[in-house]
Short mmCIF file of C-alpha atoms in Angstrom, two decimals:
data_model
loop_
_atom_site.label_atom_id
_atom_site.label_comp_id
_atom_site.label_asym_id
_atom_site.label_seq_id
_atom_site.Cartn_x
_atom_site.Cartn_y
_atom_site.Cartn_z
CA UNK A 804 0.00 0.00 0.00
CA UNK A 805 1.12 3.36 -1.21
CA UNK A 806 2.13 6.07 2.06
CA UNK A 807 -0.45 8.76 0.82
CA UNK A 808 -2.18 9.70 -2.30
CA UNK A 809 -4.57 12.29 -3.34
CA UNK A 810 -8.08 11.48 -3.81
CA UNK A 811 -11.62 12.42 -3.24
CA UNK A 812 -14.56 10.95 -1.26
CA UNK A 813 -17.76 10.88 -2.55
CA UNK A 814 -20.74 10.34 -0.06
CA UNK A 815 -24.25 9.16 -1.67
CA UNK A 816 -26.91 10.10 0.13
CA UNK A 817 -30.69 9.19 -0.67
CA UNK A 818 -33.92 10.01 1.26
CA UNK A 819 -35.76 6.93 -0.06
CA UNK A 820 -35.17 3.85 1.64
CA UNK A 821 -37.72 1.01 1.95
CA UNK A 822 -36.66 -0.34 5.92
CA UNK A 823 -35.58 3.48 7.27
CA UNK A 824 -37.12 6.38 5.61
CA UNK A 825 -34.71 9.24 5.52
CA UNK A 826 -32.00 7.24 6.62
CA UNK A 827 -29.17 9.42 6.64
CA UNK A 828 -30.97 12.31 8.69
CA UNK A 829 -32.09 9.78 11.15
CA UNK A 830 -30.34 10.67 14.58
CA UNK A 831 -27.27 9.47 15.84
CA UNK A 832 -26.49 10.59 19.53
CA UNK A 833 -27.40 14.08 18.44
CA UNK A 834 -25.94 14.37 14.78
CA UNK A 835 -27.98 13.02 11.93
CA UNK A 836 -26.02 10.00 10.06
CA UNK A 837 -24.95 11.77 7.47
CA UNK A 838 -22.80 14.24 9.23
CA UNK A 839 -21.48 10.96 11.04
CA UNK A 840 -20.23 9.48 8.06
CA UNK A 841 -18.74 13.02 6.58
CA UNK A 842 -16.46 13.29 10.10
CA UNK A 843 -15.40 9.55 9.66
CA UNK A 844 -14.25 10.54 5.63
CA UNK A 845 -12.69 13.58 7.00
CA UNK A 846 -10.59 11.97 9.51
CA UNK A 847 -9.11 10.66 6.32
CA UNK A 848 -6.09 12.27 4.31
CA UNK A 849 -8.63 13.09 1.47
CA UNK A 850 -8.47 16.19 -0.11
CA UNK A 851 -12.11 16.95 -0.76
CA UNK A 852 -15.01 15.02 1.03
CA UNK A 853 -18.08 15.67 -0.71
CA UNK A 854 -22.05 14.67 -0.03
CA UNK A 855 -23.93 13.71 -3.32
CA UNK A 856 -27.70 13.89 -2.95
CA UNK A 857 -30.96 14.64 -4.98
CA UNK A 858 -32.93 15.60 -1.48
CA UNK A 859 -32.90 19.40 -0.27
CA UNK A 860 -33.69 18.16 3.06
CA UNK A 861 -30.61 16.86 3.38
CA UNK A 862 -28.64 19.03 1.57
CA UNK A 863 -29.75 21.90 3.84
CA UNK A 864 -28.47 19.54 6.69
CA UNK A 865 -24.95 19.22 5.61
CA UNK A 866 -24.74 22.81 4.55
CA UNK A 867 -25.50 23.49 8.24
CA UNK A 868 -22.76 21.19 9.14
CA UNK A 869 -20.21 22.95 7.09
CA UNK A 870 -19.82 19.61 4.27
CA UNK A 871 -19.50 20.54 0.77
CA UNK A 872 -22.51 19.26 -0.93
CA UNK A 873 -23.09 18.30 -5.00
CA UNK A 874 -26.56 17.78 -6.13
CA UNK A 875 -27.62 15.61 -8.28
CA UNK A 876 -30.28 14.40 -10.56
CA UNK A 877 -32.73 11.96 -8.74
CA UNK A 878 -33.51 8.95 -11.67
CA UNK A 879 -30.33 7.42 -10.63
CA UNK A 880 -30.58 3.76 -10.83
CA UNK A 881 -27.76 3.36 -8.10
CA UNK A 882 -25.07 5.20 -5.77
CA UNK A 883 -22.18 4.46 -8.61
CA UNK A 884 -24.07 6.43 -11.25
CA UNK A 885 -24.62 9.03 -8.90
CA UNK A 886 -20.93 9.05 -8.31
CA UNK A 887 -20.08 9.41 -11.79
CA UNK A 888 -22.06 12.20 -12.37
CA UNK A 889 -20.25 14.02 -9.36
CA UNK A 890 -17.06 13.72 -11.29
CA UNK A 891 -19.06 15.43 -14.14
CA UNK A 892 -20.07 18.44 -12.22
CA UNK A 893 -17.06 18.67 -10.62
CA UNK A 894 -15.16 18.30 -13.47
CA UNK A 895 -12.56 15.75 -12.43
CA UNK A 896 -9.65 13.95 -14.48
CA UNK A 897 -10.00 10.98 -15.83
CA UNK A 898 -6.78 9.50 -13.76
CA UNK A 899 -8.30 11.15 -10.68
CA UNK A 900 -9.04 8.82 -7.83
CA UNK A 901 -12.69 8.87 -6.32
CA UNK A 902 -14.02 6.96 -3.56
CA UNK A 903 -17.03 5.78 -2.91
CA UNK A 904 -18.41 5.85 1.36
CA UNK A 905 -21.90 4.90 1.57
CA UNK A 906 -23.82 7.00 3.32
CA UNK A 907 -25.25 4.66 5.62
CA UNK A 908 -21.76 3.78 7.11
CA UNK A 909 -21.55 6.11 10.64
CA UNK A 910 -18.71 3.93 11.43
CA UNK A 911 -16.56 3.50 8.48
CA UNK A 912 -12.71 3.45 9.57
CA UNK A 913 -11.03 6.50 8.17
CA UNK A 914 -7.68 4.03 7.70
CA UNK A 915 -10.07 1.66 5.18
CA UNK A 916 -11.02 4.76 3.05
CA UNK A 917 -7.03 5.77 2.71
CA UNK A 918 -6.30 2.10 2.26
CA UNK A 919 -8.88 1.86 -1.19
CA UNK A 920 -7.00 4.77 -2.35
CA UNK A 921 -3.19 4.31 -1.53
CA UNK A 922 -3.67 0.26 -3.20
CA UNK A 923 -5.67 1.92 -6.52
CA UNK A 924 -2.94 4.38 -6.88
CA UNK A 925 -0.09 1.87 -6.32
CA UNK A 926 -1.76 -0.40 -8.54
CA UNK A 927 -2.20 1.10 -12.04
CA UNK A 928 -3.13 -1.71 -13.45
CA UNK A 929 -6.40 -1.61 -11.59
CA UNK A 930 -9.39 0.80 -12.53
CA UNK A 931 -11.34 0.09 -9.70
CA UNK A 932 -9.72 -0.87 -5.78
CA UNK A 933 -11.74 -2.59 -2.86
CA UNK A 934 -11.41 -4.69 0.14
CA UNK A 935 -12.42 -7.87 2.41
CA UNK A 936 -11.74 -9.81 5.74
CA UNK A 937 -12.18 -12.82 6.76
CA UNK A 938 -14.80 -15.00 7.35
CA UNK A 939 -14.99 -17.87 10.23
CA UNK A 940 -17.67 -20.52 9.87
CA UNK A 941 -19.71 -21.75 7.41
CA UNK A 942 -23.12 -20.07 7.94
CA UNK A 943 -21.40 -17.07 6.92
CA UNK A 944 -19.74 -18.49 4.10
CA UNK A 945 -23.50 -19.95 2.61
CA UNK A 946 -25.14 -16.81 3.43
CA UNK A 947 -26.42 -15.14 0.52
CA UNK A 948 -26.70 -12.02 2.14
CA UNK A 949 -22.62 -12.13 2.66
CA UNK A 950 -20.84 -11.51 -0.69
CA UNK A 951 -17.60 -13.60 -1.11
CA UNK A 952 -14.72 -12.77 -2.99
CA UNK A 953 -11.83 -14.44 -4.42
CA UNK A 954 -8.57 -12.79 -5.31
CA UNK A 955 -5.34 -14.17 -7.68
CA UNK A 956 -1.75 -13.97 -6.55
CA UNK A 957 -1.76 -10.23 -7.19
CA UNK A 958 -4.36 -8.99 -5.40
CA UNK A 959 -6.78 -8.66 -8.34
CA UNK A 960 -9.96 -9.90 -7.88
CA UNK A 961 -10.58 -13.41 -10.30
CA UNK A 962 -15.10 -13.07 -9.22
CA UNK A 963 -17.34 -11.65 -6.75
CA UNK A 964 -20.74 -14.09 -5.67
CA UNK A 965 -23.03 -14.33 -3.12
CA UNK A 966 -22.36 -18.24 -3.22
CA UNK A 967 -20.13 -20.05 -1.19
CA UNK A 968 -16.89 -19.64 -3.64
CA UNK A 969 -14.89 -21.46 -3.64
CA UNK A 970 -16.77 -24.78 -3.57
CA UNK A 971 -14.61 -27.01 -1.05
CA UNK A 972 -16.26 -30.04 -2.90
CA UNK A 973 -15.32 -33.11 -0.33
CA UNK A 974 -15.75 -30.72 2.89
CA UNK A 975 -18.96 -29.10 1.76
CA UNK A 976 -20.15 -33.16 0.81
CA UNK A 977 -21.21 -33.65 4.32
CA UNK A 978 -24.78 -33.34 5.82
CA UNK A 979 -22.99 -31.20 8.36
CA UNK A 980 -20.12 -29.03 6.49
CA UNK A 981 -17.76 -27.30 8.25
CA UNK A 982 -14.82 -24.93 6.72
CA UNK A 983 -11.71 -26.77 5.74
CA UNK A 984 -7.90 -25.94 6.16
CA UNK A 985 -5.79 -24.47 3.69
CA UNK A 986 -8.12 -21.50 2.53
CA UNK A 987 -9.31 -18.83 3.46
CA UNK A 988 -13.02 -17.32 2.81
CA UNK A 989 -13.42 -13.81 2.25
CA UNK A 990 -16.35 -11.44 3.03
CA UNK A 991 -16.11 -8.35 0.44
CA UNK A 992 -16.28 -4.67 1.66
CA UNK A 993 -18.79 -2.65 0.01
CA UNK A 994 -15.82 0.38 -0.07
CA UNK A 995 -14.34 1.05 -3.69
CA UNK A 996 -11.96 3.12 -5.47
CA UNK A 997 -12.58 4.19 -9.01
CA UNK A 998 -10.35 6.21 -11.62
CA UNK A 999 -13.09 8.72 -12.73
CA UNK A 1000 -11.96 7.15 -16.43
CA UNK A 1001 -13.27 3.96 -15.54
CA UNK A 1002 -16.19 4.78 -13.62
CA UNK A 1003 -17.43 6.74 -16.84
CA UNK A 1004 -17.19 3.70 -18.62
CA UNK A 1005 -18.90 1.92 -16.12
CA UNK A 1006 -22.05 4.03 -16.52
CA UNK A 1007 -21.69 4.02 -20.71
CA UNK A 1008 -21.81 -0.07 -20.94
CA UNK A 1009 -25.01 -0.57 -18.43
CA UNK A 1010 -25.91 -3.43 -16.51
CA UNK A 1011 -24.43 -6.82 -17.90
CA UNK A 1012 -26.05 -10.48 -17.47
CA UNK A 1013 -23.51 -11.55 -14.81
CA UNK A 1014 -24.13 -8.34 -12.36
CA UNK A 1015 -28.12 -9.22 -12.80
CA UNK A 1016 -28.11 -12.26 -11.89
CA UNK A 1017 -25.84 -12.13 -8.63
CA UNK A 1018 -27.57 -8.19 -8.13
CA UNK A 1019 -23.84 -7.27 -7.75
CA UNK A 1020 -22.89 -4.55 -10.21
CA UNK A 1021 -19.06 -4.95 -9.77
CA UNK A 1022 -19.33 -7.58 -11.74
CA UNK A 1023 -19.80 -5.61 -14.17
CA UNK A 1024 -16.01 -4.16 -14.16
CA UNK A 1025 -14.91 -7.63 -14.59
CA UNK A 1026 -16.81 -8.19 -17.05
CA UNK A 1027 -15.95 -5.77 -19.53
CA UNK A 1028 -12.16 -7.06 -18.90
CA UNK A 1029 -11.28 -4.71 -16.37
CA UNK A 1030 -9.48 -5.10 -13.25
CA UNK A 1031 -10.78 -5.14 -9.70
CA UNK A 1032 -8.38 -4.94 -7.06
CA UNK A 1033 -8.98 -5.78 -3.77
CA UNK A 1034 -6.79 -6.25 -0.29
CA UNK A 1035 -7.88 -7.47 3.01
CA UNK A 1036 -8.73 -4.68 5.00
CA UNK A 1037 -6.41 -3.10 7.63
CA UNK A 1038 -8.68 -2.30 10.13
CA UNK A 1039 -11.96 -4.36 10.67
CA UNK A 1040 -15.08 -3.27 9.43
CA UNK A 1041 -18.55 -2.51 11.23
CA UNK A 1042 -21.64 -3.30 9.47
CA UNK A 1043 -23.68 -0.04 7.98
CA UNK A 1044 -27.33 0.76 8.74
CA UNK A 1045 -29.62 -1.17 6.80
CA UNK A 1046 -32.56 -1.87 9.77
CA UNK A 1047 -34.12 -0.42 13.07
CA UNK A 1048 -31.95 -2.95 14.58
CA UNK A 1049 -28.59 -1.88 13.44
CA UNK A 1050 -29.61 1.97 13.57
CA UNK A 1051 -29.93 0.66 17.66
CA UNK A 1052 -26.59 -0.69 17.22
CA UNK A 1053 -24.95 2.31 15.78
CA UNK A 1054 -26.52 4.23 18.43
CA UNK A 1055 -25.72 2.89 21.34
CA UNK A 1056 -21.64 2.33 20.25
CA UNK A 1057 -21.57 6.41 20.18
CA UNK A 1058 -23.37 6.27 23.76
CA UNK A 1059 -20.86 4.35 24.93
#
């Protein structure tokens, strides 16, 4: 990993959301989520942290928190698109280096956002950079709802599923599997790094078969040829705010 780099964050922020309604103005010990997440990408060695968001709601909120905000047009069909069309109105290089927080991520390590960055600019081989960590038991490693990646012998990522990948084919046999020796399964990060060049392309070739039938669009990158790369992370991840139940979670690690 490269000592320091420059690169922007990019924070998409949406008031729809099926489980949590205006999920990143809900309150967090005081400070609405978003702001959260905008202090955790500032702690990092980025050089512009920006909010991306079609609501006025909550670009009135981060104005009165003091982040720079970018607004955007509201049809987009995810958070990458609106990314891309950040770099548009911003007007960013195509060899610039954007990353991508989710804006539902009050928690996100400021060391994993520098760590997407530093391994995309070291790499140049890569368009887009990401990360994993470990997983420990086999219920994780069959959940669906946990994406699994598996990297080759540089780092870059071979596919991304949300089956159990690799296959251990005489472990997983059993009636009762359990993990085998000799590998190691990896959870992926939902953190990426994208060379503005690449992420336009992204958003020129549309969704491909493989990304709609695993609903994972980074397949997408791999796809098209491209080059994914992806490190285990430095610093364990916490889980983002998807229910009632982790919004509880969140909540009562800032009480603490």
């Amino acid at each position: 990993m490269a000592d320091s780099c420059e690169y922007v964050v990019v924070i998409p922020a949406r008031h729809g959301s099926t489980r949590l309604p205006g999920k990143p103005l809900l309150d967090i010990c005081g400070k609405p989520m978003i702001q959260r997440v905008w202090e955790q990408a500032r702690l990092s060695d980025a050089a512009r942290v920006v909010v991306a968001t079609d609501d006025l709601q909550i670009a009135q909120a981060c104005d009165g928190f003091g982040a720079e905000v970018c607004m955007t047009l509201p049809e987009h069909p995810s958070g990458t698109d609106r990314l891309e069309e950040v770099t548009r109105i911003l007007n960013l290089a195509e060899d610039c280096i954007v990353v991508n927080v989710q804006g539902d991520e009050p928690r996100m390590p400021p060391a994993l956002i520098r760590q997407v960055a530093s391994n995309l600019a070291t790499h140049v081989g890569a368009g887009v950079s990401t990360l994993c960590e470990p997983l420990h038991n086999i219920e994780d490693v069959r959940n669906p709802n946990i994406v699994k990646v598996i990297g080759d012998l540089r780092g870059m990522a071979l596919y991304f599923s949300r089956a159990p990948i690799p296959w251990a084919r005489d472990a997983f046999a059993h009636t009762t599997p359990a993990l085998p020796t000799g590998w190691r399964w990896m959870r992926h990060i939902g953190i990426y790094g994208y060379r503005v060049g690449l992420l336009r392309d992204f958003v020129r070739w549309g969704a491909c078969p493989l990304e709609e039938i695993e609903c994972l669009e980074q397949l997408r990158v791999l796809y098209h040829g491209h080059r994914i790369h992806v490190e285990e992370a430095v610093e364990a991840a916490p889980g983002g705010v998807d229910t009632a139940e982790d919004l509880e979670r969140v909540r009562a690690s800032y009480a603490v």
